[in-house]
PDB file of C-alpha atoms and ligand atoms in Angstrom:
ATOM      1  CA  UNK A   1      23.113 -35.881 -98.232  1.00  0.00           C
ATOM      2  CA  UNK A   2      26.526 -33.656 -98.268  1.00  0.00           C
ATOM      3  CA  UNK A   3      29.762 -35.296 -97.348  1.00  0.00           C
ATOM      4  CA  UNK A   4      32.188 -32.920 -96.087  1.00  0.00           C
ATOM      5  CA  UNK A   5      36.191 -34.467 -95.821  1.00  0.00           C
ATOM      6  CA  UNK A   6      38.834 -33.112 -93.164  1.00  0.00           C
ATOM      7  CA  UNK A   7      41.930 -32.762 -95.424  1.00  0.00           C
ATOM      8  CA  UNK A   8      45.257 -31.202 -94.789  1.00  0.00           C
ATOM      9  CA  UNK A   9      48.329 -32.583 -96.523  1.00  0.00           C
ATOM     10  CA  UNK A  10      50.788 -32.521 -93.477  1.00  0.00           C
ATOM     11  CA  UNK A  11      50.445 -34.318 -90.203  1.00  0.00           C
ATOM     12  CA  UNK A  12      48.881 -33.235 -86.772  1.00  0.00           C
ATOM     13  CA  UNK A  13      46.556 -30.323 -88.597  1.00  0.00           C
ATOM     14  CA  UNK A  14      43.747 -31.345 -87.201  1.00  0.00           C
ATOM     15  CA  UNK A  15      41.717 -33.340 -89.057  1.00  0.00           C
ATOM     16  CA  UNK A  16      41.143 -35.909 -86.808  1.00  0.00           C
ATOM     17  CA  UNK A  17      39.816 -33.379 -83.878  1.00  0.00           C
ATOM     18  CA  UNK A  18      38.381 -31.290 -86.552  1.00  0.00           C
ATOM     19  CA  UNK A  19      36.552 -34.789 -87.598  1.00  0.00           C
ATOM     20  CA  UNK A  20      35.360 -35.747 -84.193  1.00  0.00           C
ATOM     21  CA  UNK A  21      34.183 -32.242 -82.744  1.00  0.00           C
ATOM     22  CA  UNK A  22      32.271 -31.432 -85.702  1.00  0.00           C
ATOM     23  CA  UNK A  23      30.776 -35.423 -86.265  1.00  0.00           C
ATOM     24  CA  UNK A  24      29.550 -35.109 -82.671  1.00  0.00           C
ATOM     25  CA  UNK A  25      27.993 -31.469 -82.904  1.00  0.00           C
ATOM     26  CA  UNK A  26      26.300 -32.178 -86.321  1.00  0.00           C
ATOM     27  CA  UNK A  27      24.640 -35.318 -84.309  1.00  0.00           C
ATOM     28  CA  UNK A  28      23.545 -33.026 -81.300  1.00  0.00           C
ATOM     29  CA  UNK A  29      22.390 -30.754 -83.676  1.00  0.00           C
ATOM     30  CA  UNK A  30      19.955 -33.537 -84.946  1.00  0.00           C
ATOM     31  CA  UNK A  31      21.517 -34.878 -88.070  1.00  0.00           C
ATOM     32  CA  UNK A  32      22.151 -38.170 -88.633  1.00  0.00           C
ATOM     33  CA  UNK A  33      25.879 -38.928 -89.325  1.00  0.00           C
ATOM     34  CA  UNK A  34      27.757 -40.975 -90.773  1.00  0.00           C
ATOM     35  CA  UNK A  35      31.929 -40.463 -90.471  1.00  0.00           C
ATOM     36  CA  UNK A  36      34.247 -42.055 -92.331  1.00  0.00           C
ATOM     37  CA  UNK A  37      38.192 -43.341 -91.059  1.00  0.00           C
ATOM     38  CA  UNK A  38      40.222 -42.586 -93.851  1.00  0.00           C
ATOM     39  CA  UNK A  39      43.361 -43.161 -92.586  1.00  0.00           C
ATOM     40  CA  UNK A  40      45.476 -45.894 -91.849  1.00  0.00           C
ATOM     41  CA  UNK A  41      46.298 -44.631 -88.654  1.00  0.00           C
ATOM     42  CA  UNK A  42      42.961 -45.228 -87.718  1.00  0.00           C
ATOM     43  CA  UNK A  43      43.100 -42.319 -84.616  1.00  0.00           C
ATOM     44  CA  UNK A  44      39.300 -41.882 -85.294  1.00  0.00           C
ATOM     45  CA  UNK A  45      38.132 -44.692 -84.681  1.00  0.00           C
ATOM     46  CA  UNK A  46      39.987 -45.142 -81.406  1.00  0.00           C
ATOM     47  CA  UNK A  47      38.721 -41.985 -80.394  1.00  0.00           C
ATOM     48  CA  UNK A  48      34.846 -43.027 -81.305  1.00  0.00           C
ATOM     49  CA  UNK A  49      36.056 -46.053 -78.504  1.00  0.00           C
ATOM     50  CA  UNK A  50      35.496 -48.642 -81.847  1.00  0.00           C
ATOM     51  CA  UNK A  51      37.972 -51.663 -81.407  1.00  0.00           C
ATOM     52  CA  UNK A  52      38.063 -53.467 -85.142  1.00  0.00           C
ATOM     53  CA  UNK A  53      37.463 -57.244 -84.604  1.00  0.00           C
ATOM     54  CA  UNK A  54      39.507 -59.553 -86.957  1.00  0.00           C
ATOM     55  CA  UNK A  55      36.223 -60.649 -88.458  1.00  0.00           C
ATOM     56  CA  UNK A  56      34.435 -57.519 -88.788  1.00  0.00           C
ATOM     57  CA  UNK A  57      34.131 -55.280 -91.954  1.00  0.00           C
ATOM     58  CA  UNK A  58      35.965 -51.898 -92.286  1.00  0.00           C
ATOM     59  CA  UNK A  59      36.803 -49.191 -94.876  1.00  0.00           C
ATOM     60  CA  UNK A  60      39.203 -51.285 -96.536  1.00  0.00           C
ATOM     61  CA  UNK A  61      36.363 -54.426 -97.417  1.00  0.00           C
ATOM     62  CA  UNK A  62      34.078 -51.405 -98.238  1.00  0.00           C
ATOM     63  CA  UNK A  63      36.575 -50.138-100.709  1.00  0.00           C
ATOM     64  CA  UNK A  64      37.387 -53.743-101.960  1.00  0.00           C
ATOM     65  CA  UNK A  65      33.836 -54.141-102.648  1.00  0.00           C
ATOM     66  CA  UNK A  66      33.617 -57.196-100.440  1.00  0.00           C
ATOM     67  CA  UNK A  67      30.940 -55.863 -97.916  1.00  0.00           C
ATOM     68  CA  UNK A  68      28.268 -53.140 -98.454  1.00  0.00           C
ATOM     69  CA  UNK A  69      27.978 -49.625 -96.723  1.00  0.00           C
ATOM     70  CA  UNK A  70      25.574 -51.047 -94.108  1.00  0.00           C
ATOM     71  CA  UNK A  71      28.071 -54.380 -93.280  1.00  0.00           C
ATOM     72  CA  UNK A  72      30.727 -51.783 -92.689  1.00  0.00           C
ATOM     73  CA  UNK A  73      28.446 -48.950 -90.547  1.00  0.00           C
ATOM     74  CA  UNK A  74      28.915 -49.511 -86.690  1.00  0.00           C
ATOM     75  CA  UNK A  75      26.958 -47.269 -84.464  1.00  0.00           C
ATOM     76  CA  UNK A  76      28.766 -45.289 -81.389  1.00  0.00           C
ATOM     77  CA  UNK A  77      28.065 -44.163 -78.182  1.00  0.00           C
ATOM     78  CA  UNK A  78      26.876 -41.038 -79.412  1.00  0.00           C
ATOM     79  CA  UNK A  79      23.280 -41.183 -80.980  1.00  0.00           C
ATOM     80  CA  UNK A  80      22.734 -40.249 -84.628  1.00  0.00           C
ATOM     81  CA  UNK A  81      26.300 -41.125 -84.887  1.00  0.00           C
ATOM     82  CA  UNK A  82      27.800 -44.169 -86.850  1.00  0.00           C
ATOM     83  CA  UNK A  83      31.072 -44.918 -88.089  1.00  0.00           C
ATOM     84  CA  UNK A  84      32.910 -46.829 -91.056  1.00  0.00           C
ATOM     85  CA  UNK A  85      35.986 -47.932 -88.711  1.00  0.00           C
ATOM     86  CA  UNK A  86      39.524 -48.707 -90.009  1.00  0.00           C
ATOM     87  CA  UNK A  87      43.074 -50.302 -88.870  1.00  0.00           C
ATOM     88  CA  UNK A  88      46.662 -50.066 -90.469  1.00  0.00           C
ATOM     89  CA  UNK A  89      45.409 -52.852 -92.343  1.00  0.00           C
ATOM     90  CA  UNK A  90      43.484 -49.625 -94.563  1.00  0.00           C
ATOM     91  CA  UNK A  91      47.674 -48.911 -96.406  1.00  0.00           C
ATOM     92  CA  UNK A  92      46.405 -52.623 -98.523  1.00  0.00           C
ATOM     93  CA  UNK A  93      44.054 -50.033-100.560  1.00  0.00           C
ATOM     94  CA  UNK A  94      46.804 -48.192-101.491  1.00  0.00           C
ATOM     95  CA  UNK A  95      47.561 -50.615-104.249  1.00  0.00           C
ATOM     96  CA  UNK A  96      44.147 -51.764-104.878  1.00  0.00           C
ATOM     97  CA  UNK A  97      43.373 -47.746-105.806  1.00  0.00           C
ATOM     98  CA  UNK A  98      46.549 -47.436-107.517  1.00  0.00           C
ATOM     99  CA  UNK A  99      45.988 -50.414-110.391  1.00  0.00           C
ATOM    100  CA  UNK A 100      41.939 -49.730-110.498  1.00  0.00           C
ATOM    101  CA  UNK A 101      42.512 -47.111-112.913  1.00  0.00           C
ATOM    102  CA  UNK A 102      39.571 -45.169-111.511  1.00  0.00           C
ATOM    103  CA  UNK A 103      40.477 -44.925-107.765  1.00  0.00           C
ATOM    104  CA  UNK A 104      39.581 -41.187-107.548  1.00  0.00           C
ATOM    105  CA  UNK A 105      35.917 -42.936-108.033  1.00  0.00           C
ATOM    106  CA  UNK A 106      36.147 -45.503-105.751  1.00  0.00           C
ATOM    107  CA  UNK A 107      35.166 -43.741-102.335  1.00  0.00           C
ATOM    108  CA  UNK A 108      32.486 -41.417-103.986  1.00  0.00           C
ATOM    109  CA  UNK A 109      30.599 -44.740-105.403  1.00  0.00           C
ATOM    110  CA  UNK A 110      30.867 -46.820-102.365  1.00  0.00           C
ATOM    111  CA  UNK A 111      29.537 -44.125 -99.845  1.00  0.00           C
ATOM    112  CA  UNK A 112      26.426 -43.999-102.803  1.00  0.00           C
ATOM    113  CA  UNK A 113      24.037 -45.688-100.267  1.00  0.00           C
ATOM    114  CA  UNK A 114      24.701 -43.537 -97.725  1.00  0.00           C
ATOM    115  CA  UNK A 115      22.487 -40.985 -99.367  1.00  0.00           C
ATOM    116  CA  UNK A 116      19.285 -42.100 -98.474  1.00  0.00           C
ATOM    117  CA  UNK A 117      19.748 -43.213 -94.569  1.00  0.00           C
ATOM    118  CA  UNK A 118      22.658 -40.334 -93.619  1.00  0.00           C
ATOM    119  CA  UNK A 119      22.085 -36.609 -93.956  1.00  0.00           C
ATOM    120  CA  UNK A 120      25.924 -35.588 -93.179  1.00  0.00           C
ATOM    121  CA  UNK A 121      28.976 -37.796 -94.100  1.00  0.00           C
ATOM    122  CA  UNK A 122      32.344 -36.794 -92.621  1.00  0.00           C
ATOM    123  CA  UNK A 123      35.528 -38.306 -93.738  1.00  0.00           C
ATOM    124  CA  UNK A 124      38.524 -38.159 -91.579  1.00  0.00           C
ATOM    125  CA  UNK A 125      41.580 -37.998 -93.925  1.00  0.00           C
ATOM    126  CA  UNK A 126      45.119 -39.204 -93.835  1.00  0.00           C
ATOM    127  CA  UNK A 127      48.200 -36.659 -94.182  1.00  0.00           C
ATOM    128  CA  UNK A 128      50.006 -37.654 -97.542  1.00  0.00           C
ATOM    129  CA  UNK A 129      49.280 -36.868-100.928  1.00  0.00           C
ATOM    130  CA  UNK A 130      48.176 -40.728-101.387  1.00  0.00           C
ATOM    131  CA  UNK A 131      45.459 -42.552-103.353  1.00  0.00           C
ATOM    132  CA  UNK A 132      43.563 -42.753-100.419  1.00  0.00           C
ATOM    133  CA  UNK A 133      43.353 -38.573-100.717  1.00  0.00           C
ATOM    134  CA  UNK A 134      42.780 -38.418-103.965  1.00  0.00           C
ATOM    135  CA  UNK A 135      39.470 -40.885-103.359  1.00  0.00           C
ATOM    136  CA  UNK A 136      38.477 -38.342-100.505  1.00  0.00           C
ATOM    137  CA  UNK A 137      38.859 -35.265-102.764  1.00  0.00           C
ATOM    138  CA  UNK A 138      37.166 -37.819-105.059  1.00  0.00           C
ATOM    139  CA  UNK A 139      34.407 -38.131-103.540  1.00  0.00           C
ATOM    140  CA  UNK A 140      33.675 -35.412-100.833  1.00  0.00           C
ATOM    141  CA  UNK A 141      31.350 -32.549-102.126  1.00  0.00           C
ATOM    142  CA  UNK A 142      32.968 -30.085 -99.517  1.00  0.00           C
ATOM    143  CA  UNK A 143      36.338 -29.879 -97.953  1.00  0.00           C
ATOM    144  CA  UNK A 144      37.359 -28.301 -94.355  1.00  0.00           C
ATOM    145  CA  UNK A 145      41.005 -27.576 -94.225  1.00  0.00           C
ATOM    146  CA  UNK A 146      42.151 -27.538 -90.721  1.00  0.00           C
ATOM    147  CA  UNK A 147      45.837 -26.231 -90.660  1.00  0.00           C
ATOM    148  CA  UNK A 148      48.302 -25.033 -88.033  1.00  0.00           C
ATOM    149  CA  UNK A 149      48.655 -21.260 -87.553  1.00  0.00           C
ATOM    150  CA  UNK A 150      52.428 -21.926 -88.381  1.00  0.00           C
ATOM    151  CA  UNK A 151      54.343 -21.888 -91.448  1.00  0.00           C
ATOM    152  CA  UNK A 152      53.938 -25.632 -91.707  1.00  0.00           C
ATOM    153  CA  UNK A 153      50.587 -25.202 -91.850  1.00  0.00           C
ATOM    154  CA  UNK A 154      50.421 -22.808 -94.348  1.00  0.00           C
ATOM    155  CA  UNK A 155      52.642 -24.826 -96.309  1.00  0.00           C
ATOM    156  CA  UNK A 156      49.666 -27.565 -95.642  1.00  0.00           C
ATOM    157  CA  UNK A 157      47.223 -25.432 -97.099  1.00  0.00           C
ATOM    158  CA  UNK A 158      48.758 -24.203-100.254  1.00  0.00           C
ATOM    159  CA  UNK A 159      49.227 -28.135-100.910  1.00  0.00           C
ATOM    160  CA  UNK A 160      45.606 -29.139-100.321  1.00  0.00           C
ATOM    161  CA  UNK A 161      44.013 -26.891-102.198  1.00  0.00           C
ATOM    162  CA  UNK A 162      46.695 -27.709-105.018  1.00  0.00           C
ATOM    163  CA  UNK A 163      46.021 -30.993-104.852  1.00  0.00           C
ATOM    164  CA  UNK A 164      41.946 -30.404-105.103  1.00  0.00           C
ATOM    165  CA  UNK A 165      42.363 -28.102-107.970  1.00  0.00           C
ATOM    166  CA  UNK A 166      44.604 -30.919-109.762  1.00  0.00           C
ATOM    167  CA  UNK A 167      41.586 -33.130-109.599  1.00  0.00           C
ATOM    168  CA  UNK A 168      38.922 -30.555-110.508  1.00  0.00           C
ATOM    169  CA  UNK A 169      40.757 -30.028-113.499  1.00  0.00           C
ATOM    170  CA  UNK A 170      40.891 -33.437-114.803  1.00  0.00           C
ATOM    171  CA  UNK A 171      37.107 -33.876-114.146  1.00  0.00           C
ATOM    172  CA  UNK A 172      37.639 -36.175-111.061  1.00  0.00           C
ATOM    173  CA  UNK A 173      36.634 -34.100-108.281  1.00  0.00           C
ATOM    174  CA  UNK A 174      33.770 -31.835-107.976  1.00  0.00           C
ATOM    175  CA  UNK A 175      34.840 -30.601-104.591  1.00  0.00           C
ATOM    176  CA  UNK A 176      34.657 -27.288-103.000  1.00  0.00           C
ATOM    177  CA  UNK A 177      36.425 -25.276-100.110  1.00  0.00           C
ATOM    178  CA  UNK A 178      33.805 -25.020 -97.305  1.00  0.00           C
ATOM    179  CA  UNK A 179      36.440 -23.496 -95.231  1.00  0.00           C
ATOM    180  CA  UNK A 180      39.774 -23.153 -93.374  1.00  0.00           C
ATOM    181  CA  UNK A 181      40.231 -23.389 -89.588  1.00  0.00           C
ATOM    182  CA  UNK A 182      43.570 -22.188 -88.131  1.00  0.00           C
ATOM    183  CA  UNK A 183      44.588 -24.919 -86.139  1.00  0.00           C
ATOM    184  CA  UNK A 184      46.839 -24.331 -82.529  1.00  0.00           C
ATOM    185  CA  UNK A 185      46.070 -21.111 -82.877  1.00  0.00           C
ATOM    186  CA  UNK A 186      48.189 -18.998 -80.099  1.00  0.00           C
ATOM    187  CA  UNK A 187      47.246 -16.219 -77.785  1.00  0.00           C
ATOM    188  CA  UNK A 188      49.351 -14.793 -74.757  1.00  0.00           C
ATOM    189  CA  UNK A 189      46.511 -13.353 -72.376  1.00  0.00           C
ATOM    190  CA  UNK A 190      44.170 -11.039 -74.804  1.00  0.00           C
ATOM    191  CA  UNK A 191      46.365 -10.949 -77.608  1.00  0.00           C
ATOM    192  CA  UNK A 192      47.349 -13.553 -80.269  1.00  0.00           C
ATOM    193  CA  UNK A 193      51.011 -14.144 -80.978  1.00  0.00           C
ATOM    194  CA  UNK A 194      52.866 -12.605 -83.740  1.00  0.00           C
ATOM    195  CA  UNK A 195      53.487 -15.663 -85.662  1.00  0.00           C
ATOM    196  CA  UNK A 196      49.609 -17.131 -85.108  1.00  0.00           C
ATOM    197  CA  UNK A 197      48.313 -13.513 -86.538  1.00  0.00           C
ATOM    198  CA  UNK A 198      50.772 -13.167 -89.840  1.00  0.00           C
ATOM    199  CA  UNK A 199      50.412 -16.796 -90.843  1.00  0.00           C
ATOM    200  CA  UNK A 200      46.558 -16.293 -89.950  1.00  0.00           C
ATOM    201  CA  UNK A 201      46.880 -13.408 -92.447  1.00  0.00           C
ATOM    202  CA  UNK A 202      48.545 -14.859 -94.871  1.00  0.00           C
ATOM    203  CA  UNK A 203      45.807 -18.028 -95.126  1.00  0.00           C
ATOM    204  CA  UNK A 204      43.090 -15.176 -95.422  1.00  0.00           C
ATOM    205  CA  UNK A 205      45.405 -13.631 -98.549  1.00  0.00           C
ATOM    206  CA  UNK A 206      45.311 -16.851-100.127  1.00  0.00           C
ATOM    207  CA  UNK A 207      42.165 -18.490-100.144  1.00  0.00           C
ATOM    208  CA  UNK A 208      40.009 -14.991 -99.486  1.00  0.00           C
ATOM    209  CA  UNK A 209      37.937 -13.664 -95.919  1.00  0.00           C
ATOM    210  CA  UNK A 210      35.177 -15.546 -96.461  1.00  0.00           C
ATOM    211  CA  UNK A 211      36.631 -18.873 -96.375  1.00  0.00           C
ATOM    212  CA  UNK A 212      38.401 -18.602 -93.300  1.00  0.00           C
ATOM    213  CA  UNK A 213      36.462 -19.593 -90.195  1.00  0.00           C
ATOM    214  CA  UNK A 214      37.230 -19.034 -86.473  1.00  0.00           C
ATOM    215  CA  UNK A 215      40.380 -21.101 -85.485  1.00  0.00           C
ATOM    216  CA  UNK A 216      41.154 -23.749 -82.807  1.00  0.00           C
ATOM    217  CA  UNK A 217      42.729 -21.988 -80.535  1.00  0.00           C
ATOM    218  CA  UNK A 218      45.977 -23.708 -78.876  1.00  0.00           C
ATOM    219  CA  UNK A 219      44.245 -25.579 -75.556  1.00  0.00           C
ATOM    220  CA  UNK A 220      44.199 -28.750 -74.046  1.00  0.00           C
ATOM    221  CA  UNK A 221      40.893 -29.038 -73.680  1.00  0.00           C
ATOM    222  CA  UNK A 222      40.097 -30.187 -77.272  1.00  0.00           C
ATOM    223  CA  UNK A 223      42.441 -33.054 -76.144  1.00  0.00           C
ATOM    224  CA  UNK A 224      40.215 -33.740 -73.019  1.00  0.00           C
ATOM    225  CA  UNK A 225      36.563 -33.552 -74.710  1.00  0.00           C
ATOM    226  CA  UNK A 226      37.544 -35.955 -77.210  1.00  0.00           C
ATOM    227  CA  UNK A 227      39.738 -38.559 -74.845  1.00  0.00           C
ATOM    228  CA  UNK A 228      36.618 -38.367 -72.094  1.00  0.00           C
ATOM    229  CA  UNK A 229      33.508 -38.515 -74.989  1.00  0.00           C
ATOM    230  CA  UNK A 230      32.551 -35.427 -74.517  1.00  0.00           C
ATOM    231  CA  UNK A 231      31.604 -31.907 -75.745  1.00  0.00           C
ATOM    232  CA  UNK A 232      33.285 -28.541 -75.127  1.00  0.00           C
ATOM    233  CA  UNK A 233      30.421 -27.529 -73.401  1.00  0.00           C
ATOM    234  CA  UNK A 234      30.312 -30.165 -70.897  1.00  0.00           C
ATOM    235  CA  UNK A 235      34.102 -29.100 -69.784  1.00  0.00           C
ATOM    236  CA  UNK A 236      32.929 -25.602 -68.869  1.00  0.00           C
ATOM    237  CA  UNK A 237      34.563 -24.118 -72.325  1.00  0.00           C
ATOM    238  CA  UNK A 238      32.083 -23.563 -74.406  1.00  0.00           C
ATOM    239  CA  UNK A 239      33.562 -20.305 -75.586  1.00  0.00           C
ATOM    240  CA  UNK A 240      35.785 -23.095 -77.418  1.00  0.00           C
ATOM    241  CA  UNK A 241      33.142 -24.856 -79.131  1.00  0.00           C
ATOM    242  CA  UNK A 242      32.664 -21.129 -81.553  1.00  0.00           C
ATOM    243  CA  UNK A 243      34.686 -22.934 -84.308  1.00  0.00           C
ATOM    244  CA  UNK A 244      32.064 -25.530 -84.713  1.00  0.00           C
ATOM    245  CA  UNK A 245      28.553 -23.581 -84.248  1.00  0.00           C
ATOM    246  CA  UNK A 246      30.374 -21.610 -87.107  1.00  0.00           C
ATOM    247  CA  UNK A 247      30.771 -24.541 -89.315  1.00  0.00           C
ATOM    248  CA  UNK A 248      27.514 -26.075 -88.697  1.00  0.00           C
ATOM    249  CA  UNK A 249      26.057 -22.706 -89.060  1.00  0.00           C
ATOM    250  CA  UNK A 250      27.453 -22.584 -92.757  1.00  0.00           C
ATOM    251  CA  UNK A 251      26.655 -26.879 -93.502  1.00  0.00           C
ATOM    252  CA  UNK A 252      22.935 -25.429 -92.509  1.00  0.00           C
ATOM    253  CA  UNK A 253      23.239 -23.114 -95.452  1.00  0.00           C
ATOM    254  CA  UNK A 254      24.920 -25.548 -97.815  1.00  0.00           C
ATOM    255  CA  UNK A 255      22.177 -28.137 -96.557  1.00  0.00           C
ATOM    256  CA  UNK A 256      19.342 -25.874 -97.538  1.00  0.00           C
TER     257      UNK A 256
HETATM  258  P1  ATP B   1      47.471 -36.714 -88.416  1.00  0.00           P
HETATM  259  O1  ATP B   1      47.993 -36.066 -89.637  1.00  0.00           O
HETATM  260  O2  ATP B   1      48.522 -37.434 -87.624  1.00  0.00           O
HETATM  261  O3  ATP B   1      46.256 -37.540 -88.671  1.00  0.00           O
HETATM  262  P2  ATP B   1      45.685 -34.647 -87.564  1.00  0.00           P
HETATM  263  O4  ATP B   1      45.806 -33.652 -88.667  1.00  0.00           O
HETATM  264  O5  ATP B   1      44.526 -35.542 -87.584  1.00  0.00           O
HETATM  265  O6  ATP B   1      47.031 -35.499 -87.454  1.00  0.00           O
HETATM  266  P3  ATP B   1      45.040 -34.163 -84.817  1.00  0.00           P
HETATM  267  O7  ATP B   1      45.320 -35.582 -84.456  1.00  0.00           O
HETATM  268  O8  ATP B   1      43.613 -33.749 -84.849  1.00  0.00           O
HETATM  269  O9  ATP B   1      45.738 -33.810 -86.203  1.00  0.00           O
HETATM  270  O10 ATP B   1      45.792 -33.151 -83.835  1.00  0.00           O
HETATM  271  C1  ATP B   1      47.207 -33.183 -83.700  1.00  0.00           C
HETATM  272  C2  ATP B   1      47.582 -33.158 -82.225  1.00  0.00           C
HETATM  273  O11 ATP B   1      47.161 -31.933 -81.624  1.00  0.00           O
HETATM  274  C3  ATP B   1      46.917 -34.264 -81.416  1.00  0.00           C
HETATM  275  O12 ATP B   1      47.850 -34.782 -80.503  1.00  0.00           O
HETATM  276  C4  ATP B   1      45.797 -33.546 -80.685  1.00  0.00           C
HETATM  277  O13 ATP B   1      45.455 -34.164 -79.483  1.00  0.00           O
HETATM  278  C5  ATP B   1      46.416 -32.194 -80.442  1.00  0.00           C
HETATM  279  N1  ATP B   1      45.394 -31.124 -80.297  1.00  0.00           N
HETATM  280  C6  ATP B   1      44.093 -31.161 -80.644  1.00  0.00           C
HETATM  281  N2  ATP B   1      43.513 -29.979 -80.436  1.00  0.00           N
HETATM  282  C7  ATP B   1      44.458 -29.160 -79.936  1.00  0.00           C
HETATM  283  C8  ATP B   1      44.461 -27.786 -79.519  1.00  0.00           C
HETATM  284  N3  ATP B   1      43.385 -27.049 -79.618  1.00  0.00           N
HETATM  285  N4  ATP B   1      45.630 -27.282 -79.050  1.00  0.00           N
HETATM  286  C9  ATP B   1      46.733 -28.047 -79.003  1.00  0.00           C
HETATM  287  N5  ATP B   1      46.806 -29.333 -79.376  1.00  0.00           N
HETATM  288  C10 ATP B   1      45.682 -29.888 -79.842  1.00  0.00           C
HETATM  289 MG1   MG B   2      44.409 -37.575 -87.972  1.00  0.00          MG
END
């Protein structure tokens, strides 16, 4: 099993999308998923069309060690696809991780089980620097950093990869970079804007050519597959969907 975690340390990067498009084309592409809502604002789960009951399990009685993996697994509409839902009640863990002493652990042991039933996990991620990311970098063997072809997103990457190399050093984190997708990336007609190709640029300076992967580009239609259920391909974009083939083109390799 690998477990691969959308992270980006600033809000509306793209995690979420990047954690829906690519949970959805890893199930097409015949794996059996499991993803993971990380974060409080729980936009994942409302776009998997999961509504949390006040009876039923999430992430934060998974974390709590109330429930196991399988209480807390729902599946969706998609097939191959299942998903650990959350609410805003997931901020409660906050504390929990924060007096355990060993919350970097606590994901990494509690998505154990997964192992044997899931070939892909994907955790969505929320966008501070919180005990909830520090279990995700925690416990994640790769990370995808989705960030916005702007100076705020740069900003967002030089942070998350900061905060990964924190927890590598103390021994907490064995996570890698599986790569970085410019996010809202901006094109007028054939060519790309000046401020999407030097911040592009820079990105590629820090973290090196190989790591960088095709970006989002800036279109509505990301918006649309996810609200409607479906794929790029079904909207007539397909051309859009070249970010993910990429990525699952590279988990295929890391799988192997
Ligand atoms: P948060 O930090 O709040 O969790 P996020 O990093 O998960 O945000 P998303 O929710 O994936 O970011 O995306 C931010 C916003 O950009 C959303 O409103 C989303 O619908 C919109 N969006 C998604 N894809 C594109 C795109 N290709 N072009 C423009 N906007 C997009
Ligand atoms: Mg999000």
């Amino acid at each position: 099993m690998l477990s691969l975690a959308s992270l980006s340390l600033s809000g509306g990067q793209g995690k979420t999308t990047v954690a829906v498009l690519l949970s959805k084309y890893l199930a097409r592409a015949g794996y059996t998923v499991l993803v993971v809502d990380a974060d409080p604002q729980s936009n994942l789960t409302t776009f998997l069309k999961h509504s949390v009951e006040p009876d039923q399990p999430t992430l934060l009685e998974l974390y709590r060690k109330q429930v196991s993996l399988e209480d807390a697994t729902y599946p969706t509409e998609t097939e191959n696809l299942f998903l650990i839902p959350s609410d805003d009640g997931l901020d409660q863990v906050q504390d929990y991780l924060a007096s355990s002493g060993v919350g970097a652990l606590a994901l990494g042991k509690r998505l154990e089980p997964a192992a044997g039933v899931f070939d892909v996990v994907v955790i969505d991620s929320p966008p501070q620097r919180s005990q909830i990311c520090k279990s995700i970098i925690g416990a994640t063997h790769q990370v995808i950093i989705p960030c916005e072809a702007t100076v705020k997103g740069y900003g967002s990457l030089v942070r998350t990869i900061e905060a990964i190399s924190e927890l590598k050093e103390d021994g907490a984190s064995r996570a890698e970079v599986l790569g970085v997708i410019p996010f809202r990336d901006r094109w007028v007609g054939r060519t790309r804007t000046k401020e999407s190709e030097m911040v592009i640029g820079e990105m590629a300076t820090e973290v090196g050519e190989k790591t960088m992967f095709p970006s989002i580009r800036e279109s509505e239609k990301y918006k649309q597959a996810i609200s409607q259920g479906v794929l790029l391909e079904d909207l007539g974009t397909p051309d859009l969907a070249y970010p993910f083939e990429a990525l699952i083109d590279r988990i295929q390799e890391v799988l192997k």
